[in-house]
Amino acid sequence: STNEAKVEVYSMTVDSTVTSRFAHTVMTSKALNKANSSQEIFFEVELPKTAFITNFSMVIEGQVYVGEVKEKEKAKKQYEKAVSSGQTAGLVKASGRTMEKFSVSVNIAAKSNVTFILTYEELLQRKFGKYEIQTRVKPKLPVQDFHIVTNIYEPQGIAFVDAHANFLSNELLPLVEKTVTDKKAHISFSPTIEQQRKCPGCDATQIDGDFIIKYDVNRAETLGDIQIVNGYFVHFFAPPDLPRVPKNVVFVIDRSGSMSGRKMEQTREALLSILKELHEEDYFALIQFDSEIDSWKESLTKATKENVDEAMVFVNRISARGVTNINDAVLRGVNMLLTDRQQKRLHERSVDMIILLTDGMPNSGVSAPHLIQENVRSAIGGKMSLFCLGFGDYVDYSFLDVMSKENKGLARRIYEASDATLQLQGFYEEVSSPLLSEVDLRYPDNAVDFLTTNHFAQLFNGSEIVVAGRLKDEQLDNFMVEVFGQGLEDDFKVQGQASPQDWNVMYPDDEYIFGDFTERLWAYLTIQQLLEKSKSGAPDEKANATAKALDMSLLYSFVTPLTSMVVTKPETEDGTDSPLIADKLTEEQRQQADRLGTTVSHSYRAQALYPQPSYFVDGD
Amino acid sequence: PHFIIELPEKNDSLCFNINNRPGTIFNLVRDPKSGILVNGQVIGEKKISPNGEVKTYFWRFGIVHKTLGVRLEVSTKDISVFQDGKWVKLLWSDTASVKGPNVDLLVTKDRSLTVTLKDSVKFVILLHKVWEKHPYHRDYLGFYTLDRHLLSNSVHGLLGQFYHGIEYEVTNLRPGAVPEKPDATMYVKGHELNVTRGWQRDFRRDVKNGENVPCWFIHYNGTGLIDGDATDYIVSGLF
């Protein structure tokens, strides 16, 4: 972006290479300062929240300034030094639900060029049976040389590819080129400067929004797909044609005062539509709570049409009042499931789950988050999954996140917006179709080590389990793989051999794809899992996980919440230089930014400690 | 007088007014376990203001620590302390510091009195001095709790009941009678209250102008927020 027309962005390229779900994206922008004086040029891009920046560099007058990933504390010192001398540094901002914004500015001399290059990597997650590559482009003016290019390499074979953008007009639509062969897809979008214009001769551009590619791979093997490349392996497991397992689900719904109005309305709407989606063999229960806890029935009920109709009447009557007792409400749900199990009211091979929907901090009954987590963990005792939906900007997300993960579940933020009903339904759809439970992926100890998590509480329909590891012997030709799980009727058990594929045979025309992707995929997954581990568990385990995640972030040059990327800006006229910094936000920092509607400038902001509460009486 | 409960952890405050006939004595803090009692007496304006509203302010506080055998009477005129079997009088017109075995006092001339009762409570009383010839107003006092963490769980009173913390939820923000003061619904202590966003003043740092504290104002003498009714806190004597 530029302040004046005297700076021209003449080239913008987004180049993504996806190899076995691991996406490596390079965004390059080139600008020219046409003015007779120096100007500040801004580089502002958005990247997916799930991505880690791996490099940021600038080329000014032929000189390359390369970023370096440093431990956050060390980068902080450099940053503070710059700030104390009145200079600015880079900023990372939360930006909507799926993206985060990275922006820096640099002062460019008269008649000079600057090139910004940002690289980021992510492991694409399969949801609802597809992977999604999202690229956000927002050039302020039409750009002479504009390209979005994506190459997908999937050794399993590509089932389908779909590319669209929310800015595509009828004229631009034919410009999306898509070539799909068995194991490779090429998608490109390169409108000319004239085609980018909103109207002939005008300066405004119609290129503004998200370019989204969705695809899936073929799934023939029950064992899944195992790829071995350069001493590392990755195992993708999502077998086809598995019957769904019936579920027993207890909905625990917050109806405290702060839910009143739109949130309560959207919760009712979502619940009504979720109830309609229940399969007849499922069992369900409804518990609503404020400081008091009321359940629709005292035990789970089969989801027959009559029962669902009756439940819908109950849902329609849920209205907001009072304060929030999460502890007792969740425990009521847990006890209901445990009792029904004990009394054999539920299908033996079925999955038990609690879905908690809440918008706020617990403030009635047991209200200390760590005590609730402890109570819930000990009551559940590994016997069921807890999924948490945190509604709105004021929810203590990390509390719900930890509580879910400690109980074989996951948490999701629901943003207060007109589509909150759809967000709620979407999350439910994601977790409501378990295909297998207690999935164990086993590899021989003498062949592999440094495994990522290989036990999963569930495999959901439309998702995928990914495990990666390192081969002890790089020359290994093959090793045995076994997968165990609990399915609808029988135990799921499958075994087979993993052997390396010859990438030169698969992709003879592509000289180089990016050879260390399996190792980087393994590193990415390991770091993500260590970061998760660093949030819960014993203090020494947390510290250990944090230390390991930091080491690996530095080793593989990933900007994670523990590291920063520092690029030293060229000297300014006063002879000083100042660092540009790229950071990664945590979900809590994003939430804080959403709530305040402001920028979160890394974690270097002084954390204000809460003063003591104060109670007083006075007069005017 | 206006009461403010500042809750920094929630980044929020609650406020309410308590009005009654001049001369009424209210209990502010009562902790039967530690034997602490703070009562305050209100006074009215010199005459009824043109809008007919009778405003009252605290002008006299009685503070007792039974266990320590300490009594304090603080009024807009002077400060009397009873300890070790005798009364000591301090004047607002002096800056003075008294350190005793059970109580520490610090008087800042014409401005404030800080009281620290050994192992129990610390508070500050502000003196608001008004121009002597003002047709309506007269001098009054403010009472600010600085530290109450050693008080027992049984502490109560108009201020004391909030020392345990307070849980509430506010929702349904809507336009109020005044554009800059929207109304909302508050769920607190099992009640659903109509509250108004406004502000009240904290005079600790600027005794003349005060600092605005945005707060949820609970109407009708804090009804629904305070336990029981404001009249339940009326006591017969300062001690």
PDB file of N, CA, C and O in Angstrom, chain A residues 340-390:
ATOM      1  N   ASP A 340     -26.320 -43.383  32.910  1.00  0.00           N
ATOM      2  CA  ASP A 340     -26.979 -44.098  31.811  1.00  0.00           C
ATOM      3  C   ASP A 340     -26.114 -45.247  31.304  1.00  0.00           C
ATOM      4  O   ASP A 340     -26.618 -46.296  30.902  1.00  0.00           O
ATOM      5  N   ARG A 341     -24.801 -45.018  31.316  1.00  0.00           N
ATOM      6  CA  ARG A 341     -23.870 -46.092  30.921  1.00  0.00           C
ATOM      7  C   ARG A 341     -23.967 -47.244  31.909  1.00  0.00           C
ATOM      8  O   ARG A 341     -24.092 -48.392  31.506  1.00  0.00           O
ATOM      9  N   GLN A 342     -23.918 -46.881  33.194  1.00  0.00           N
ATOM     10  CA  GLN A 342     -23.963 -47.908  34.243  1.00  0.00           C
ATOM     11  C   GLN A 342     -25.237 -48.736  34.124  1.00  0.00           C
ATOM     12  O   GLN A 342     -25.232 -49.942  34.283  1.00  0.00           O
ATOM     13  N   GLN A 343     -26.319 -48.057  33.843  1.00  0.00           N
ATOM     14  CA  GLN A 343     -27.607 -48.757  33.791  1.00  0.00           C
ATOM     15  C   GLN A 343     -27.885 -49.344  32.420  1.00  0.00           C
ATOM     16  O   GLN A 343     -29.010 -49.725  32.117  1.00  0.00           O
ATOM     17  N   LYS A 344     -26.861 -49.329  31.577  1.00  0.00           N
ATOM     18  CA  LYS A 344     -26.905 -49.952  30.252  1.00  0.00           C
ATOM     19  C   LYS A 344     -28.066 -49.444  29.395  1.00  0.00           C
ATOM     20  O   LYS A 344     -28.694 -50.199  28.663  1.00  0.00           O
ATOM     21  N   ARG A 345     -28.331 -48.156  29.486  1.00  0.00           N
ATOM     22  CA  ARG A 345     -29.399 -47.588  28.665  1.00  0.00           C
ATOM     23  C   ARG A 345     -28.889 -47.213  27.272  1.00  0.00           C
ATOM     24  O   ARG A 345     -29.663 -46.904  26.392  1.00  0.00           O
ATOM     25  N   LEU A 346     -27.557 -47.187  27.138  1.00  0.00           N
ATOM     26  CA  LEU A 346     -26.978 -46.698  25.882  1.00  0.00           C
ATOM     27  C   LEU A 346     -26.359 -47.840  25.082  1.00  0.00           C
ATOM     28  O   LEU A 346     -25.961 -48.853  25.652  1.00  0.00           O
ATOM     29  N   HIS A 347     -26.282 -47.641  23.768  1.00  0.00           N
ATOM     30  CA  HIS A 347     -25.673 -48.622  22.869  1.00  0.00           C
ATOM     31  C   HIS A 347     -24.236 -48.859  23.321  1.00  0.00           C
ATOM     32  O   HIS A 347     -23.501 -47.906  23.573  1.00  0.00           O
ATOM     33  N   GLU A 348     -23.837 -50.132  23.399  1.00  0.00           N
ATOM     34  CA  GLU A 348     -22.510 -50.426  23.936  1.00  0.00           C
ATOM     35  C   GLU A 348     -21.406 -49.768  23.109  1.00  0.00           C
ATOM     36  O   GLU A 348     -20.469 -49.185  23.636  1.00  0.00           O
ATOM     37  N   ARG A 349     -21.521 -49.899  21.788  1.00  0.00           N
ATOM     38  CA  ARG A 349     -20.512 -49.286  20.919  1.00  0.00           C
ATOM     39  C   ARG A 349     -21.011 -47.928  20.453  1.00  0.00           C
ATOM     40  O   ARG A 349     -21.470 -47.762  19.334  1.00  0.00           O
ATOM     41  N   SER A 350     -20.989 -47.018  21.341  1.00  0.00           N
ATOM     42  CA  SER A 350     -21.386 -45.664  20.976  1.00  0.00           C
ATOM     43  C   SER A 350     -20.441 -44.694  21.670  1.00  0.00           C
ATOM     44  O   SER A 350     -19.734 -45.072  22.601  1.00  0.00           O
ATOM     45  N   VAL A 351     -20.440 -43.479  21.191  1.00  0.00           N
ATOM     46  CA  VAL A 351     -19.484 -42.484  21.692  1.00  0.00           C
ATOM     47  C   VAL A 351     -20.213 -41.498  22.597  1.00  0.00           C
ATOM     48  O   VAL A 351     -21.293 -41.021  22.252  1.00  0.00           O
ATOM     49  N   ASP A 352     -19.612 -41.206  23.755  1.00  0.00           N
ATOM     50  CA  ASP A 352     -20.238 -40.265  24.694  1.00  0.00           C
ATOM     51  C   ASP A 352     -19.586 -38.897  24.581  1.00  0.00           C
ATOM     52  O   ASP A 352     -18.357 -38.800  24.601  1.00  0.00           O
ATOM     53  N   MET A 353     -20.401 -37.891  24.468  1.00  0.00           N
ATOM     54  CA  MET A 353     -19.830 -36.538  24.405  1.00  0.00           C
ATOM     55  C   MET A 353     -20.711 -35.488  25.065  1.00  0.00           C
ATOM     56  O   MET A 353     -21.935 -35.646  25.135  1.00  0.00           O
ATOM     57  N   ILE A 354     -20.021 -34.463  25.562  1.00  0.00           N
ATOM     58  CA  ILE A 354     -20.731 -33.311  26.132  1.00  0.00           C
ATOM     59  C   ILE A 354     -20.382 -32.114  25.267  1.00  0.00           C
ATOM     60  O   ILE A 354     -19.208 -31.912  24.930  1.00  0.00           O
ATOM     61  N   ILE A 355     -21.373 -31.338  24.895  1.00  0.00           N
ATOM     62  CA  ILE A 355     -21.091 -30.102  24.166  1.00  0.00           C
ATOM     63  C   ILE A 355     -21.542 -28.941  25.049  1.00  0.00           C
ATOM     64  O   ILE A 355     -22.732 -28.795  25.337  1.00  0.00           O
ATOM     65  N   LEU A 356     -20.554 -28.186  25.514  1.00  0.00           N
ATOM     66  CA  LEU A 356     -20.844 -27.047  26.393  1.00  0.00           C
ATOM     67  C   LEU A 356     -20.835 -25.777  25.559  1.00  0.00           C
ATOM     68  O   LEU A 356     -19.890 -25.525  24.822  1.00  0.00           O
ATOM     69  N   LEU A 357     -21.888 -24.997  25.706  1.00  0.00           N
ATOM     70  CA  LEU A 357     -21.912 -23.696  25.033  1.00  0.00           C
ATOM     71  C   LEU A 357     -22.040 -22.623  26.102  1.00  0.00           C
ATOM     72  O   LEU A 357     -22.982 -22.641  26.879  1.00  0.00           O
ATOM     73  N   THR A 358     -21.062 -21.735  26.134  1.00  0.00           N
ATOM     74  CA  THR A 358     -21.097 -20.681  27.139  1.00  0.00           C
ATOM     75  C   THR A 358     -20.486 -19.401  26.595  1.00  0.00           C
ATOM     76  O   THR A 358     -19.687 -19.446  25.672  1.00  0.00           O
ATOM     77  N   ASP A 359     -20.874 -18.287  27.189  1.00  0.00           N
ATOM     78  CA  ASP A 359     -20.328 -17.018  26.700  1.00  0.00           C
ATOM     79  C   ASP A 359     -19.515 -16.310  27.759  1.00  0.00           C
ATOM     80  O   ASP A 359     -19.084 -15.188  27.561  1.00  0.00           O
ATOM     81  N   GLY A 360     -19.330 -16.935  28.912  1.00  0.00           N
ATOM     82  CA  GLY A 360     -18.669 -16.111  29.904  1.00  0.00           C
ATOM     83  C   GLY A 360     -17.947 -16.839  30.989  1.00  0.00           C
ATOM     84  O   GLY A 360     -17.929 -18.063  31.055  1.00  0.00           O
ATOM     85  N   MET A 361     -17.349 -16.057  31.807  1.00  0.00           N
ATOM     86  CA  MET A 361     -16.595 -16.565  32.927  1.00  0.00           C
ATOM     87  C   MET A 361     -17.551 -17.146  33.950  1.00  0.00           C
ATOM     88  O   MET A 361     -18.596 -16.571  34.232  1.00  0.00           O
ATOM     89  N   PRO A 362     -17.176 -18.268  34.523  1.00  0.00           N
ATOM     90  CA  PRO A 362     -18.011 -18.808  35.586  1.00  0.00           C
ATOM     91  C   PRO A 362     -17.992 -17.861  36.788  1.00  0.00           C
ATOM     92  O   PRO A 362     -16.928 -17.345  37.149  1.00  0.00           O
ATOM     93  N   ASN A 363     -19.139 -17.607  37.374  1.00  0.00           N
ATOM     94  CA  ASN A 363     -19.148 -16.704  38.526  1.00  0.00           C
ATOM     95  C   ASN A 363     -20.143 -17.122  39.586  1.00  0.00           C
ATOM     96  O   ASN A 363     -20.544 -16.337  40.423  1.00  0.00           O
ATOM     97  N   SER A 364     -20.551 -18.380  39.529  1.00  0.00           N
ATOM     98  CA  SER A 364     -21.457 -18.870  40.557  1.00  0.00           C
ATOM     99  C   SER A 364     -21.051 -20.308  40.875  1.00  0.00           C
ATOM    100  O   SER A 364     -20.572 -21.017  40.005  1.00  0.00           O
ATOM    101  N   GLY A 365     -21.233 -20.731  42.104  1.00  0.00           N
ATOM    102  CA  GLY A 365     -20.770 -22.060  42.508  1.00  0.00           C
ATOM    103  C   GLY A 365     -19.255 -22.072  42.504  1.00  0.00           C
ATOM    104  O   GLY A 365     -18.612 -21.077  42.847  1.00  0.00           O
ATOM    105  N   VAL A 366     -18.656 -23.175  42.079  1.00  0.00           N
ATOM    106  CA  VAL A 366     -17.184 -23.208  41.973  1.00  0.00           C
ATOM    107  C   VAL A 366     -16.827 -22.331  40.775  1.00  0.00           C
ATOM    108  O   VAL A 366     -17.235 -22.613  39.656  1.00  0.00           O
ATOM    109  N   SER A 367     -16.096 -21.247  41.019  1.00  0.00           N
ATOM    110  CA  SER A 367     -15.880 -20.345  39.890  1.00  0.00           C
ATOM    111  C   SER A 367     -14.413 -20.184  39.505  1.00  0.00           C
ATOM    112  O   SER A 367     -14.107 -19.558  38.505  1.00  0.00           O
ATOM    113  N   ALA A 368     -13.508 -20.772  40.277  1.00  0.00           N
ATOM    114  CA  ALA A 368     -12.090 -20.687  39.885  1.00  0.00           C
ATOM    115  C   ALA A 368     -11.859 -21.646  38.725  1.00  0.00           C
ATOM    116  O   ALA A 368     -12.095 -22.852  38.856  1.00  0.00           O
ATOM    117  N   PRO A 369     -11.404 -21.131  37.575  1.00  0.00           N
ATOM    118  CA  PRO A 369     -11.265 -21.991  36.391  1.00  0.00           C
ATOM    119  C   PRO A 369     -10.459 -23.262  36.653  1.00  0.00           C
ATOM    120  O   PRO A 369     -10.850 -24.342  36.225  1.00  0.00           O
ATOM    121  N   HIS A 370      -9.343 -23.166  37.407  1.00  0.00           N
ATOM    122  CA  HIS A 370      -8.525 -24.366  37.583  1.00  0.00           C
ATOM    123  C   HIS A 370      -9.253 -25.431  38.407  1.00  0.00           C
ATOM    124  O   HIS A 370      -9.076 -26.626  38.194  1.00  0.00           O
ATOM    125  N   LEU A 371     -10.132 -24.979  39.321  1.00  0.00           N
ATOM    126  CA  LEU A 371     -10.887 -25.957  40.115  1.00  0.00           C
ATOM    127  C   LEU A 371     -11.947 -26.641  39.252  1.00  0.00           C
ATOM    128  O   LEU A 371     -12.186 -27.840  39.373  1.00  0.00           O
ATOM    129  N   ILE A 372     -12.570 -25.856  38.385  1.00  0.00           N
ATOM    130  CA  ILE A 372     -13.575 -26.456  37.486  1.00  0.00           C
ATOM    131  C   ILE A 372     -12.888 -27.486  36.595  1.00  0.00           C
ATOM    132  O   ILE A 372     -13.376 -28.604  36.415  1.00  0.00           O
ATOM    133  N   GLN A 373     -11.734 -27.098  36.053  1.00  0.00           N
ATOM    134  CA  GLN A 373     -11.004 -28.022  35.172  1.00  0.00           C
ATOM    135  C   GLN A 373     -10.686 -29.316  35.922  1.00  0.00           C
ATOM    136  O   GLN A 373     -10.863 -30.415  35.394  1.00  0.00           O
ATOM    137  N   GLU A 374     -10.249 -29.141  37.164  1.00  0.00           N
ATOM    138  CA  GLU A 374      -9.895 -30.307  37.971  1.00  0.00           C
ATOM    139  C   GLU A 374     -11.121 -31.188  38.228  1.00  0.00           C
ATOM    140  O   GLU A 374     -11.070 -32.406  38.055  1.00  0.00           O
ATOM    141  N   ASN A 375     -12.220 -30.531  38.625  1.00  0.00           N
ATOM    142  CA  ASN A 375     -13.458 -31.282  38.919  1.00  0.00           C
ATOM    143  C   ASN A 375     -13.951 -32.031  37.686  1.00  0.00           C
ATOM    144  O   ASN A 375     -14.351 -33.188  37.770  1.00  0.00           O
ATOM    145  N   VAL A 376     -13.937 -31.333  36.552  1.00  0.00           N
ATOM    146  CA  VAL A 376     -14.473 -31.939  35.330  1.00  0.00           C
ATOM    147  C   VAL A 376     -13.575 -33.099  34.901  1.00  0.00           C
ATOM    148  O   VAL A 376     -14.061 -34.181  34.556  1.00  0.00           O
ATOM    149  N   ARG A 377     -12.267 -32.892  34.964  1.00  0.00           N
ATOM    150  CA  ARG A 377     -11.333 -33.941  34.550  1.00  0.00           C
ATOM    151  C   ARG A 377     -11.503 -35.182  35.424  1.00  0.00           C
ATOM    152  O   ARG A 377     -11.581 -36.298  34.928  1.00  0.00           O
ATOM    153  N   SER A 378     -11.636 -34.927  36.721  1.00  0.00           N
ATOM    154  CA  SER A 378     -11.727 -36.115  37.583  1.00  0.00           C
ATOM    155  C   SER A 378     -13.092 -36.778  37.441  1.00  0.00           C
ATOM    156  O   SER A 378     -13.189 -38.004  37.523  1.00  0.00           O
ATOM    157  N   ALA A 379     -14.153 -36.015  37.192  1.00  0.00           N
ATOM    158  CA  ALA A 379     -15.479 -36.642  37.010  1.00  0.00           C
ATOM    159  C   ALA A 379     -15.526 -37.423  35.701  1.00  0.00           C
ATOM    160  O   ALA A 379     -16.060 -38.522  35.636  1.00  0.00           O
ATOM    161  N   ILE A 380     -14.949 -36.869  34.653  1.00  0.00           N
ATOM    162  CA  ILE A 380     -15.003 -37.528  33.339  1.00  0.00           C
ATOM    163  C   ILE A 380     -14.089 -38.745  33.316  1.00  0.00           C
ATOM    164  O   ILE A 380     -14.455 -39.795  32.770  1.00  0.00           O
ATOM    165  N   GLY A 381     -12.919 -38.633  33.910  1.00  0.00           N
ATOM    166  CA  GLY A 381     -11.992 -39.755  34.018  1.00  0.00           C
ATOM    167  C   GLY A 381     -11.712 -40.452  32.695  1.00  0.00           C
ATOM    168  O   GLY A 381     -11.613 -41.677  32.645  1.00  0.00           O
ATOM    169  N   GLY A 382     -11.650 -39.691  31.626  1.00  0.00           N
ATOM    170  CA  GLY A 382     -11.299 -40.251  30.316  1.00  0.00           C
ATOM    171  C   GLY A 382     -12.429 -41.019  29.658  1.00  0.00           C
ATOM    172  O   GLY A 382     -12.226 -41.683  28.641  1.00  0.00           O
ATOM    173  N   LYS A 383     -13.640 -40.947  30.234  1.00  0.00           N
ATOM    174  CA  LYS A 383     -14.731 -41.799  29.727  1.00  0.00           C
ATOM    175  C   LYS A 383     -15.566 -41.148  28.640  1.00  0.00           C
ATOM    176  O   LYS A 383     -16.448 -41.786  28.075  1.00  0.00           O
ATOM    177  N   MET A 384     -15.376 -39.869  28.402  1.00  0.00           N
ATOM    178  CA  MET A 384     -16.168 -39.195  27.357  1.00  0.00           C
ATOM    179  C   MET A 384     -15.408 -37.979  26.848  1.00  0.00           C
ATOM    180  O   MET A 384     -14.378 -37.597  27.416  1.00  0.00           O
ATOM    181  N   SER A 385     -15.923 -37.364  25.790  1.00  0.00           N
ATOM    182  CA  SER A 385     -15.261 -36.173  25.230  1.00  0.00           C
ATOM    183  C   SER A 385     -16.048 -34.925  25.597  1.00  0.00           C
ATOM    184  O   SER A 385     -17.286 -34.956  25.646  1.00  0.00           O
ATOM    185  N   LEU A 386     -15.303 -33.875  25.846  1.00  0.00           N
ATOM    186  CA  LEU A 386     -15.962 -32.599  26.138  1.00  0.00           C
ATOM    187  C   LEU A 386     -15.588 -31.590  25.054  1.00  0.00           C
ATOM    188  O   LEU A 386     -14.411 -31.309  24.836  1.00  0.00           O
ATOM    189  N   PHE A 387     -16.599 -31.081  24.370  1.00  0.00           N
ATOM    190  CA  PHE A 387     -16.371 -30.047  23.361  1.00  0.00           C
ATOM    191  C   PHE A 387     -16.937 -28.728  23.892  1.00  0.00           C
ATOM    192  O   PHE A 387     -18.035 -28.718  24.452  1.00  0.00           O
ATOM    193  N   CYS A 388     -16.178 -27.666  23.729  1.00  0.00           N
ATOM    194  CA  CYS A 388     -16.637 -26.392  24.271  1.00  0.00           C
ATOM    195  C   CYS A 388     -16.758 -25.346  23.180  1.00  0.00           C
ATOM    196  O   CYS A 388     -15.854 -25.195  22.350  1.00  0.00           O
ATOM    197  N   LEU A 389     -17.851 -24.640  23.220  1.00  0.00           N
ATOM    198  CA  LEU A 389     -18.051 -23.521  22.301  1.00  0.00           C
ATOM    199  C   LEU A 389     -18.023 -22.247  23.116  1.00  0.00           C
ATOM    200  O   LEU A 389     -18.860 -22.061  24.002  1.00  0.00           O
ATOM    201  N   GLY A 390     -17.063 -21.383  22.842  1.00  0.00           N
ATOM    202  CA  GLY A 390     -16.958 -20.122  23.568  1.00  0.00           C
ATOM    203  C   GLY A 390     -17.575 -19.024  22.732  1.00  0.00           C
ATOM    204  O   GLY A 390     -17.068 -18.670  21.679  1.00  0.00           O
TER     205      GLY A 390
END
